[in-house]
Short mmCIF file of C-alpha atoms in Angstrom, two decimals:
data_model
loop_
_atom_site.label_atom_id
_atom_site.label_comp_id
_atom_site.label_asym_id
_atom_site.label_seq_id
_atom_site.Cartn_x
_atom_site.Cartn_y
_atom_site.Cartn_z
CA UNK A 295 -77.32 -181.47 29.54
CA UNK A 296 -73.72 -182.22 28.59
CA UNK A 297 -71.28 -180.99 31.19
CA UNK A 298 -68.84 -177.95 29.92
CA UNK A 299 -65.04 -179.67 29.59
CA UNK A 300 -62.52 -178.12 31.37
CA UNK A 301 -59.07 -177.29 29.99
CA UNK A 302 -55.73 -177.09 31.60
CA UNK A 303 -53.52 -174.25 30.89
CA UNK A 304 -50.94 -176.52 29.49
CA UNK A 305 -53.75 -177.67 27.18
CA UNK A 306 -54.95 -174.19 26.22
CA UNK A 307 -51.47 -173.09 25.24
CA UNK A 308 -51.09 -175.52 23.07
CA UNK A 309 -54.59 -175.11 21.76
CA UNK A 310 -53.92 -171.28 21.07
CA UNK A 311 -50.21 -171.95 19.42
CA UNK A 312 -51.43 -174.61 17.11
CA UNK A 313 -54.03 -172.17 16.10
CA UNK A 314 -51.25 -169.58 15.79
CA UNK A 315 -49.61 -171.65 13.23
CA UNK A 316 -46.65 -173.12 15.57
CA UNK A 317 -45.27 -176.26 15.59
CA UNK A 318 -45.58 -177.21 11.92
CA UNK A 319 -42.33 -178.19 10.61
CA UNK A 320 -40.26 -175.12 8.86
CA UNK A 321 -40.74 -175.11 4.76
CA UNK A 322 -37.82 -175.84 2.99
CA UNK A 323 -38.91 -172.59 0.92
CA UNK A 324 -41.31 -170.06 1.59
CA UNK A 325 -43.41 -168.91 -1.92
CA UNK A 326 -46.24 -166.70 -1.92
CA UNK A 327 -48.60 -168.80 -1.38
CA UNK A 328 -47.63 -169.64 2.35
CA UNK A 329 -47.59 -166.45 2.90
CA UNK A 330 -51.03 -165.75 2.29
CA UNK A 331 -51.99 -168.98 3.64
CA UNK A 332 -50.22 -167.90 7.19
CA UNK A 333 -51.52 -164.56 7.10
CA UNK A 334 -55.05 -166.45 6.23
CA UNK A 335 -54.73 -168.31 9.18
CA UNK A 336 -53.98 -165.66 11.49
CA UNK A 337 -56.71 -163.56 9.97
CA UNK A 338 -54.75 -160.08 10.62
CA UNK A 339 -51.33 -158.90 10.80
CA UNK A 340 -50.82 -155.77 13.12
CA UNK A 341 -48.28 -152.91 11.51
CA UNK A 342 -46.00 -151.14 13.67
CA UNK A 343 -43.51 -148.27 12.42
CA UNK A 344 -40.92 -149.29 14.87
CA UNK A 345 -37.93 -150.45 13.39
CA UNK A 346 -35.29 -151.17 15.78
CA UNK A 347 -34.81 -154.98 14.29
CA UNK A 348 -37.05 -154.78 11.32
CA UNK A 349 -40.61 -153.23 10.45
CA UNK A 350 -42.75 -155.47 13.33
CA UNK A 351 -45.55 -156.90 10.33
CA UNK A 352 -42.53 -158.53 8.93
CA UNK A 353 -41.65 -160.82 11.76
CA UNK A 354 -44.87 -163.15 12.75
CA UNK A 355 -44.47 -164.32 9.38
CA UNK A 356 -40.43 -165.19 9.89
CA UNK A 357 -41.42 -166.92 13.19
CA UNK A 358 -43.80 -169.42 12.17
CA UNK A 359 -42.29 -169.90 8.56
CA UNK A 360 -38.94 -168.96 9.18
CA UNK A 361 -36.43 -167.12 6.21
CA UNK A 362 -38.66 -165.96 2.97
CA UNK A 363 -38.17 -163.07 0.88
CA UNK A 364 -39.91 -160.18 2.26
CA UNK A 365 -41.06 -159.14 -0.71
CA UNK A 366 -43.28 -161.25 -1.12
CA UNK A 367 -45.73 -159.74 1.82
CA UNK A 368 -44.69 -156.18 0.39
CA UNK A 369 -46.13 -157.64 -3.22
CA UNK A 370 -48.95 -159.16 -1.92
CA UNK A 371 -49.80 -155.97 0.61
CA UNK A 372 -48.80 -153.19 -1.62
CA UNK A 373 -48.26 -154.54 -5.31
CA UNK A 374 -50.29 -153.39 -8.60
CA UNK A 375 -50.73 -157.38 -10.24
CA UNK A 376 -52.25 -160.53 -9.34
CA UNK A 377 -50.05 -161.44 -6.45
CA UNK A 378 -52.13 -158.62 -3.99
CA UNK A 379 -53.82 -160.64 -1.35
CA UNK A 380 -54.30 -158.12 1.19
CA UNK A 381 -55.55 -155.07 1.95
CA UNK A 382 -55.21 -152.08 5.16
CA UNK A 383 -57.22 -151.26 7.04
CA UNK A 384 -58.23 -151.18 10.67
CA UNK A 385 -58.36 -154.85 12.18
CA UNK A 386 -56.40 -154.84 14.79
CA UNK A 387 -55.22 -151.41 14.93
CA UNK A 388 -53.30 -150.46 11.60
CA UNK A 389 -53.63 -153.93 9.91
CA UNK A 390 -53.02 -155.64 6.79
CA UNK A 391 -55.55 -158.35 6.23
CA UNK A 392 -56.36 -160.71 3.28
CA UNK A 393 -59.12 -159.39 1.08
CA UNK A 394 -62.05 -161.74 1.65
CA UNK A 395 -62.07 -159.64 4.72
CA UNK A 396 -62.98 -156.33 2.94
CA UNK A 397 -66.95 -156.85 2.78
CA UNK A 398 -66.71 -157.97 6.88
CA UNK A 399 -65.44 -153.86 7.40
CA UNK A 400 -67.20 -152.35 4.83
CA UNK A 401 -70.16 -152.16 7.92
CA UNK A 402 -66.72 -150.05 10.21
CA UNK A 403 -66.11 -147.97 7.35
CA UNK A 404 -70.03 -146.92 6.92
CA UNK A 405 -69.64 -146.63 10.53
CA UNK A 406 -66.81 -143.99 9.80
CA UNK A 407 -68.38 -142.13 7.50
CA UNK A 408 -71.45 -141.78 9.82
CA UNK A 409 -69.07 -140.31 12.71
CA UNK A 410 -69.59 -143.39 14.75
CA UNK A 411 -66.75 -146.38 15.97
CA UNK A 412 -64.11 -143.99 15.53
CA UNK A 413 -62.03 -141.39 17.60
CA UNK A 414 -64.30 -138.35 18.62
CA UNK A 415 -61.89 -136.18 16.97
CA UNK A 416 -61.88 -138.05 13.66
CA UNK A 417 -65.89 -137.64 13.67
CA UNK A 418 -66.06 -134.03 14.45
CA UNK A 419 -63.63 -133.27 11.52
CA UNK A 420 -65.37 -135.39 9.35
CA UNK A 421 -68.54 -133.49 10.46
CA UNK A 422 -66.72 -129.67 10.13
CA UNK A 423 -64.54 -130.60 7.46
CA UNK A 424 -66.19 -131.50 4.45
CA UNK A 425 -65.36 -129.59 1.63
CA UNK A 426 -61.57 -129.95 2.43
CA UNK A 427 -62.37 -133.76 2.39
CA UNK A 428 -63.68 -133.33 -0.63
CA UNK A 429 -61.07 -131.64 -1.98
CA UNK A 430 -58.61 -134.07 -0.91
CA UNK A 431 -60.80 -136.80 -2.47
CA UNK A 432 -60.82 -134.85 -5.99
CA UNK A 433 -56.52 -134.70 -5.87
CA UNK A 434 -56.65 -138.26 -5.42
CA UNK A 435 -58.89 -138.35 -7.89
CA UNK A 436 -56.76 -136.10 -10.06
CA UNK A 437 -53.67 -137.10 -9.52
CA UNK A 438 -53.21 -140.79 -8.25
CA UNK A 439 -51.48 -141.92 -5.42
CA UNK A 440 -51.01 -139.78 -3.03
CA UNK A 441 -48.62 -139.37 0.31
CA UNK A 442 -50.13 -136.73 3.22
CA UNK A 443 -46.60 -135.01 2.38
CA UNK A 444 -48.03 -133.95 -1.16
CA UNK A 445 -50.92 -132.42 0.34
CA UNK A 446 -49.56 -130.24 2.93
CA UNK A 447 -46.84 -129.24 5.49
CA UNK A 448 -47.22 -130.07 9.33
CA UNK A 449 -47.19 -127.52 11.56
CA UNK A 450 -43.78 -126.30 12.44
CA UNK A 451 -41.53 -127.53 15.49
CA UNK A 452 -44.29 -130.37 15.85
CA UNK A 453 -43.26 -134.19 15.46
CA UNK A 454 -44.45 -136.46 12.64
CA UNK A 455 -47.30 -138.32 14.86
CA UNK A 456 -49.04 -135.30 16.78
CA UNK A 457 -48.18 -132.66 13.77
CA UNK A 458 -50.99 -133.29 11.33
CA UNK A 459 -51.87 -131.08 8.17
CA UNK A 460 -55.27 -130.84 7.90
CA UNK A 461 -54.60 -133.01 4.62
CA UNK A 462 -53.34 -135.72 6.30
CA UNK A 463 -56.15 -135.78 8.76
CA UNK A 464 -58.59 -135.52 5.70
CA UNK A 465 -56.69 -138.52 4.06
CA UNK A 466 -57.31 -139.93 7.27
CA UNK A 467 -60.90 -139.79 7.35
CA UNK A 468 -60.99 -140.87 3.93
CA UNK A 469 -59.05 -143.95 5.00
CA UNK A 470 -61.31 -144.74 7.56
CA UNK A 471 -64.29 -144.33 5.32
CA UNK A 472 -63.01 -146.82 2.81
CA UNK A 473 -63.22 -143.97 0.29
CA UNK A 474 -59.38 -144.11 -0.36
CA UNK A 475 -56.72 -147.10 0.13
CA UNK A 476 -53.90 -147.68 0.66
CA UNK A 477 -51.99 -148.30 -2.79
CA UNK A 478 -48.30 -148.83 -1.61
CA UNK A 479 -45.66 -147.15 0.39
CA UNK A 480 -42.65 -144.75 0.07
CA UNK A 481 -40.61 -145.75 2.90
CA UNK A 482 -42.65 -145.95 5.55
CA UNK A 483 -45.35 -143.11 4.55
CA UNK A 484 -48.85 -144.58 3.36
CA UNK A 485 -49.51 -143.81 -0.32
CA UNK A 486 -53.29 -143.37 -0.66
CA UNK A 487 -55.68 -144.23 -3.97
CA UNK A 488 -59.05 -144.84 -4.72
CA UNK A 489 -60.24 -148.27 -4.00
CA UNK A 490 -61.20 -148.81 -7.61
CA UNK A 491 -58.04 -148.28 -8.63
CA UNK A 492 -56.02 -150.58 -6.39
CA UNK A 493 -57.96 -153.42 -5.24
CA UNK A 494 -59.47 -156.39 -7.71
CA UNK A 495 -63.09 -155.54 -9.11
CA UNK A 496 -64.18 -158.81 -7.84
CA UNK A 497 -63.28 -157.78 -3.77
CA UNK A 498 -64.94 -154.55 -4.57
CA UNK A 499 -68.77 -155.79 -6.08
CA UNK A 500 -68.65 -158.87 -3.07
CA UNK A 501 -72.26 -158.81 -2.05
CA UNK A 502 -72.87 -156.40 1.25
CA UNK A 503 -72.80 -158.16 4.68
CA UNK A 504 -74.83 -156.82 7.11
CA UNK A 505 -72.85 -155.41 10.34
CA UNK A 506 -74.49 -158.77 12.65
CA UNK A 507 -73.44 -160.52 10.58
CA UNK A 508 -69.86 -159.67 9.30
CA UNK A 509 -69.26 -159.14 13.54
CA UNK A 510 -70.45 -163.23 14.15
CA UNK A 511 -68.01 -163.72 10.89
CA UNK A 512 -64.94 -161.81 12.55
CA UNK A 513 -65.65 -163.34 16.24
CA UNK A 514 -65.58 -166.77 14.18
CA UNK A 515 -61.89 -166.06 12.44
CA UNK A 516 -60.84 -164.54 16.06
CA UNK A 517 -61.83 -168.01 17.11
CA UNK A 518 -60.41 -170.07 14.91
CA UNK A 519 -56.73 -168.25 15.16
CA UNK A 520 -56.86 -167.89 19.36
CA UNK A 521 -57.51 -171.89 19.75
CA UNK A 522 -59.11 -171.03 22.83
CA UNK A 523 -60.30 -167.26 23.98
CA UNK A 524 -62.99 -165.20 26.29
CA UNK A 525 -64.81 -162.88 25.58
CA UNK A 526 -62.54 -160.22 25.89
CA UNK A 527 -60.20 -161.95 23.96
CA UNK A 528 -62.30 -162.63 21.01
CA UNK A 529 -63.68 -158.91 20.89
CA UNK A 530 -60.13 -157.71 21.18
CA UNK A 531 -58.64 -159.36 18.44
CA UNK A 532 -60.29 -157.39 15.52
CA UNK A 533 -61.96 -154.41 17.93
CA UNK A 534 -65.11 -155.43 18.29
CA UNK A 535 -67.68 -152.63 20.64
CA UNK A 536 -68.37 -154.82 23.98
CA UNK A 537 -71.98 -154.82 23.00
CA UNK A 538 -71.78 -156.10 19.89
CA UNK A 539 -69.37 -158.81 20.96
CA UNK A 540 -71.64 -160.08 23.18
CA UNK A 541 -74.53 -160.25 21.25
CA UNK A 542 -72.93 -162.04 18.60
CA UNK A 543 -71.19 -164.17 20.89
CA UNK A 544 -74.49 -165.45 22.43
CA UNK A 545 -76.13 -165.73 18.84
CA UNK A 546 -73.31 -167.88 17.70
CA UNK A 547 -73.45 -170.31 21.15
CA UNK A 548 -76.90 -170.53 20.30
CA UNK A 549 -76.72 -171.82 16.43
CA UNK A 550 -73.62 -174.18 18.09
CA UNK A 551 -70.83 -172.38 16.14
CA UNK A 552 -68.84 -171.57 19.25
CA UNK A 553 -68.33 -173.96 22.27
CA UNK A 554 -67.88 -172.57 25.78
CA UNK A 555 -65.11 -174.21 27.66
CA UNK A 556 -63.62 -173.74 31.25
CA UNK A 557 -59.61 -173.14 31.55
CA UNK A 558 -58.21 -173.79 34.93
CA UNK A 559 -57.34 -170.56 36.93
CA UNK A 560 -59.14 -168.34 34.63
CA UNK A 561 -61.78 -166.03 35.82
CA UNK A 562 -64.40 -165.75 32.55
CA UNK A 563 -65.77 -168.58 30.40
CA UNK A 564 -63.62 -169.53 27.36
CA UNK A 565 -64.49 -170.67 24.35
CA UNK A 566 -63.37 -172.52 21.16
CA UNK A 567 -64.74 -173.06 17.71
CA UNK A 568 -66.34 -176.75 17.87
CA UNK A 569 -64.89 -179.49 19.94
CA UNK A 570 -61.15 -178.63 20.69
CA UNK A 571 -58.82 -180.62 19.44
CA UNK A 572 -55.60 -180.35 21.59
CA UNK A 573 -52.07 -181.22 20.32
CA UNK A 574 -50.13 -183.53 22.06
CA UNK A 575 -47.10 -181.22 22.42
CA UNK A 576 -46.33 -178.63 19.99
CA UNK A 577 -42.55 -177.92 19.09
CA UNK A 578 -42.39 -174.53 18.76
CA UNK A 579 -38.90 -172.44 18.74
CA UNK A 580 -39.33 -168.58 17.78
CA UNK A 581 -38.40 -164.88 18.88
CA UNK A 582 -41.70 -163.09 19.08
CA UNK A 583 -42.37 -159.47 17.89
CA UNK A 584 -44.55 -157.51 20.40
CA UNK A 585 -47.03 -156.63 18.01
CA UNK A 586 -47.46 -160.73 17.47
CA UNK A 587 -51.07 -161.76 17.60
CA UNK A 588 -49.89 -164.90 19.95
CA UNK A 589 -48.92 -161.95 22.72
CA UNK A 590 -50.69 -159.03 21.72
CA UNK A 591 -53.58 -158.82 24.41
CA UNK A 592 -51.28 -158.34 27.44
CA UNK A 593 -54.03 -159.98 29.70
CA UNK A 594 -54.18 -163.17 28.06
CA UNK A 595 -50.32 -163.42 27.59
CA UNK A 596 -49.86 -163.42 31.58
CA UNK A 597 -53.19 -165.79 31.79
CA UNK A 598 -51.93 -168.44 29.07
CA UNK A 599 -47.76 -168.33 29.98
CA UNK A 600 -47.82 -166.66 33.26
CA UNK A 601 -45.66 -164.33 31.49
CA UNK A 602 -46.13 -160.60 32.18
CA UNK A 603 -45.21 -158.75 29.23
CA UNK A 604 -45.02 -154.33 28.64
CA UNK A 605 -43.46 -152.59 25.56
CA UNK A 606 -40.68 -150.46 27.23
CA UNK A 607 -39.75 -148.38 24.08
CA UNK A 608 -41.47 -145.15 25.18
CA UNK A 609 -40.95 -145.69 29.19
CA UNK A 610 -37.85 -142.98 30.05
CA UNK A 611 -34.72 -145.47 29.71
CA UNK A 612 -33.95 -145.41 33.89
CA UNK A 613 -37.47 -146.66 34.24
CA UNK A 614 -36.90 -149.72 31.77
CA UNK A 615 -36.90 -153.43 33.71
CA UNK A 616 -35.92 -155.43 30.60
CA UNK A 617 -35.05 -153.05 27.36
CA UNK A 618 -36.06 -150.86 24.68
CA UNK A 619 -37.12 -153.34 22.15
CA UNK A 620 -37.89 -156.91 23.57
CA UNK A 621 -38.72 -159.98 21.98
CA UNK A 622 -39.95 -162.98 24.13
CA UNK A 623 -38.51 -166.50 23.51
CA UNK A 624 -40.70 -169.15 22.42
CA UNK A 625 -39.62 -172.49 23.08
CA UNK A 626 -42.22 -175.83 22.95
CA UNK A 627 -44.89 -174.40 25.02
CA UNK A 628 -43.67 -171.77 27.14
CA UNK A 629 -42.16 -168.05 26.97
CA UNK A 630 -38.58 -168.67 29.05
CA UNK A 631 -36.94 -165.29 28.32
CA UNK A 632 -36.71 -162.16 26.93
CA UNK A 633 -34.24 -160.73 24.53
CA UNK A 634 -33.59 -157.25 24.31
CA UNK A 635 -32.33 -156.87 20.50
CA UNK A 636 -31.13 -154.22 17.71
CA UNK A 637 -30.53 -155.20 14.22
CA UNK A 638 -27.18 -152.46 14.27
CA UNK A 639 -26.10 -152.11 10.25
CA UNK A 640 -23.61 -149.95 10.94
CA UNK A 641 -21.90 -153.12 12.45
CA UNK A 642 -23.08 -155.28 10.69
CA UNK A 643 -24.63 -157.33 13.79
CA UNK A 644 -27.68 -158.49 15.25
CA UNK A 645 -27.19 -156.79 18.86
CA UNK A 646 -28.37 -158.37 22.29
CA UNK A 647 -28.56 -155.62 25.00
CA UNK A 648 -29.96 -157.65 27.60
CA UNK A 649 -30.79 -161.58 27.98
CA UNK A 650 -33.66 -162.08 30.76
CA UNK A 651 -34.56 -165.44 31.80
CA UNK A 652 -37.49 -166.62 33.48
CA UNK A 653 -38.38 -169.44 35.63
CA UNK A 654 -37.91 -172.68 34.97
CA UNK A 655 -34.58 -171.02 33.05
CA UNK A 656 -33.08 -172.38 29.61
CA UNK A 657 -31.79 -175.87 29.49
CA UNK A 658 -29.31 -177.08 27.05
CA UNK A 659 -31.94 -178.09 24.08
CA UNK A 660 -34.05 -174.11 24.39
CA UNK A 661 -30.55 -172.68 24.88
CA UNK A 662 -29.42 -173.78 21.60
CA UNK A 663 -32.94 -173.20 20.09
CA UNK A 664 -32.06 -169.71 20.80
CA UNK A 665 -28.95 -169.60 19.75
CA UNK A 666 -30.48 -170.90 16.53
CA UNK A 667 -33.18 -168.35 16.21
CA UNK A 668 -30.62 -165.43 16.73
CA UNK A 669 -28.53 -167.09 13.74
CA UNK A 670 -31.43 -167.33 11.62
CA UNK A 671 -32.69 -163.99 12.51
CA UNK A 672 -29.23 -162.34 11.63
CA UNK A 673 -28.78 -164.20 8.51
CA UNK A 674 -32.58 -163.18 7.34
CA UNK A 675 -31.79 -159.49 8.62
CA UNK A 676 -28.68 -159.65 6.21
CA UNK A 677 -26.70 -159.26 9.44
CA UNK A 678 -22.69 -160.50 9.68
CA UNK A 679 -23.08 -161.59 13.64
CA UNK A 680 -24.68 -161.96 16.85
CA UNK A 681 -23.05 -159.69 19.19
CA UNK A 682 -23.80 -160.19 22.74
CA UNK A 683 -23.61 -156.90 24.41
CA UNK A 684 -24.74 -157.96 28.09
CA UNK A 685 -23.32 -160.46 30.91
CA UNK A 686 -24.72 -163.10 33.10
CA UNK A 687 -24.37 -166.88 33.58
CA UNK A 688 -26.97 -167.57 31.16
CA UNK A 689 -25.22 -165.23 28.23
CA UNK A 690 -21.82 -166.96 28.96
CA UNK A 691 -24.21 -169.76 28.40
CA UNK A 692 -25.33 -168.44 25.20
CA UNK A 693 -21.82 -167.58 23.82
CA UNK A 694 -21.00 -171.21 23.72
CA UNK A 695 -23.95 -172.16 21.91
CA UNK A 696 -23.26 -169.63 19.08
CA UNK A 697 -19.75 -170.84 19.19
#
């Protein structure tokens, strides 16, 4: 019986950002296909609607590959031709996710349509609502792609997110059942179709995989883009149901397709896909959205990087410790600070708000990384300047470095 290897963290975080796609040098030009190939890799890119700096699903991508044409994810998430890749649906959260992956959700959308895996108050409309589903179905039938805003009004003095028309709930449902699609966008409003319509025939007649096994098939990919994960982490990466995580986990330890692995300090068994093969170092230098797959799992983020990380946007501004929209630093192998940033057009800047550092601080070399990545990130943002709009030691610091 072969002992189980034990990990330091050091080790694991470079395991999981190699995995993550850091520390490959920077392509002199970024074409479509590195863009699928990254989001490949990943497996799943979360969407957000904030868009303080810049829609969230757009940065991962500028991170690892640095400045590319962001229309070439919007072509290969939303286009009509040959350069769609991906597809939306429910991963992790609202997701775009390359299209091999549709026949590993068909198995969530069945699960939809039966009422089950999804919010209680999805499954009772779907159960009361059926012939205004229906009907809903036959417009997009009818009449193409459709926004919820062609459909029907929200109710009045509500907001956009709690204010649903019955249409857009129905659309909704539909969604979720992988009876409509998402075709494109108008701003940032989903325009829905019927699959047939929108994604290729080929992704569409893929043989059926059975739910045990498109689950083993997702824990796998979460696998193989963590570097190193538990449980938790696995499950949580395309929202798994605990019980079916951990019966797939234990039929893929069995057939050897998973490895279990200790990691100093943490609590629960990790594991990796086969024999972990641990970078030396990994130069990494990025700003991290906080929708970023490397950070999304809170848990993890403060178990890999000791770094404890919260999304202040909708805590009431006197409450905020670090700022309405903040982006972690990368730098090598650690998260040293926190940048509270605004892409402000008006101005014509890339706006810092706040500059947090955290312990062991920013030498000279991750200083000017930053510097760097605030540059680049202006320049992609079609930004004039970085504007510091805070003071401490560490931004007078900074100032220098952007000269």
């Amino acid at each position: 019986m072969t002992s189980t290897q034990t990990l330091t963290l050091a080790q694991a975080r470079r395991l999981a950002l190699r995995a993550q796609g850091f520390g490959r040098a920077l392509p002199g030009a970024v074409d479509h296909r590195q863009v699928l190939a990254q989001i490949a890799r990943l497996g799943v890119l979360q969407i957000d609607s904030v868009n303080a700096l810049v829609r969230s699903h757009y940065l991962p991508l500028f991170s690892r590959l640095g400045a590319y044409d962001r229309t070439l994810l919007e072509q290969a998430a939303w286009s009509g031709g040959r350069r769609r890749g991906l597809f939306e649906y429910w991963g992790h959260e609202a997701s775009l996710l390359p299209l091999s992956f549709h026949p590993l959700l068909r198995w969530r959308m069945q699960q939809a349509r039966n009422g089950e895996g999804i919010y209680k108050q999805m499954a009772r409309f779907g159960r009361e609502q059926q012939p205004l589903i229906r009907r809903v179905l036959q417009a997009v039938r009818e009449q193409g792609a459709l926004g919820a805003g062609s459909l029907g009004q929200k109710a009045a003095g509500s907001s956009a997110w709690w204010g649903w028309s019955a249409e857009k709930h129905a659309l909704e449902w539909l969604f979720a059942a992988g009876e409509v699609t998402v075709a494109g966008r108008r701003g940032f409003e989903r325009l829905y179709d019927l699959p047939e319509r929108v994604l290729p025939t080929a992704v569409l007649n893929a043989p059926e995989v059975e739910s045990a096994e498109a689950q083993r098939r997702l824990l796998l990919h979460a696998a193989e883009a963590l570097g190193v994960a538990t449980e938790k982490d696995l499950r949580d990466y395309y929202r798994l149901d605990t019980r079916d995580s951990q019966a797939r986990l234990a039929e893929l330890l069995e057939a050897g397709e998973l490895q279990a692995v200790r990691v100093q300090d943490w609590a629960q068994p990790a594991y990796c896909r086969g024999e972990p093969k641990i970078p030396r170092k990994v130069e990494a230098s990025a700003l991290l959205s906080p929708f970023d797959s490397l950070i999304w799992e809170r848990a993890r983020t403060e178990r890999l990087f000791d770094f404890r990380y919260r999304l202040e946007i909708y805590t009431p501004q006197h409450k905020r410790v670090y700022g309405y929209y903040v982006l972690p630093f990368l730098y090598r192998d650690r998260l040293l600070a926190r940048v509270d940033l605004r892409a402000e057009r008006a101005q014509g800047c890339l706006a810092v708000h706040a500059l947090h550092v955290e312990t062991p601080g920013l030498d000279e070399d991750a200083l000017l990384a930053l510097a760097r990545n605030l540059q680049a990130l202006a320049a992609w943002l079609g930004l004039e300047r970085v504007a510091l709009n805070c003071t401490s030691n560490d931004v007078v610091r900074l100032r220098r470095c952007l000269g």
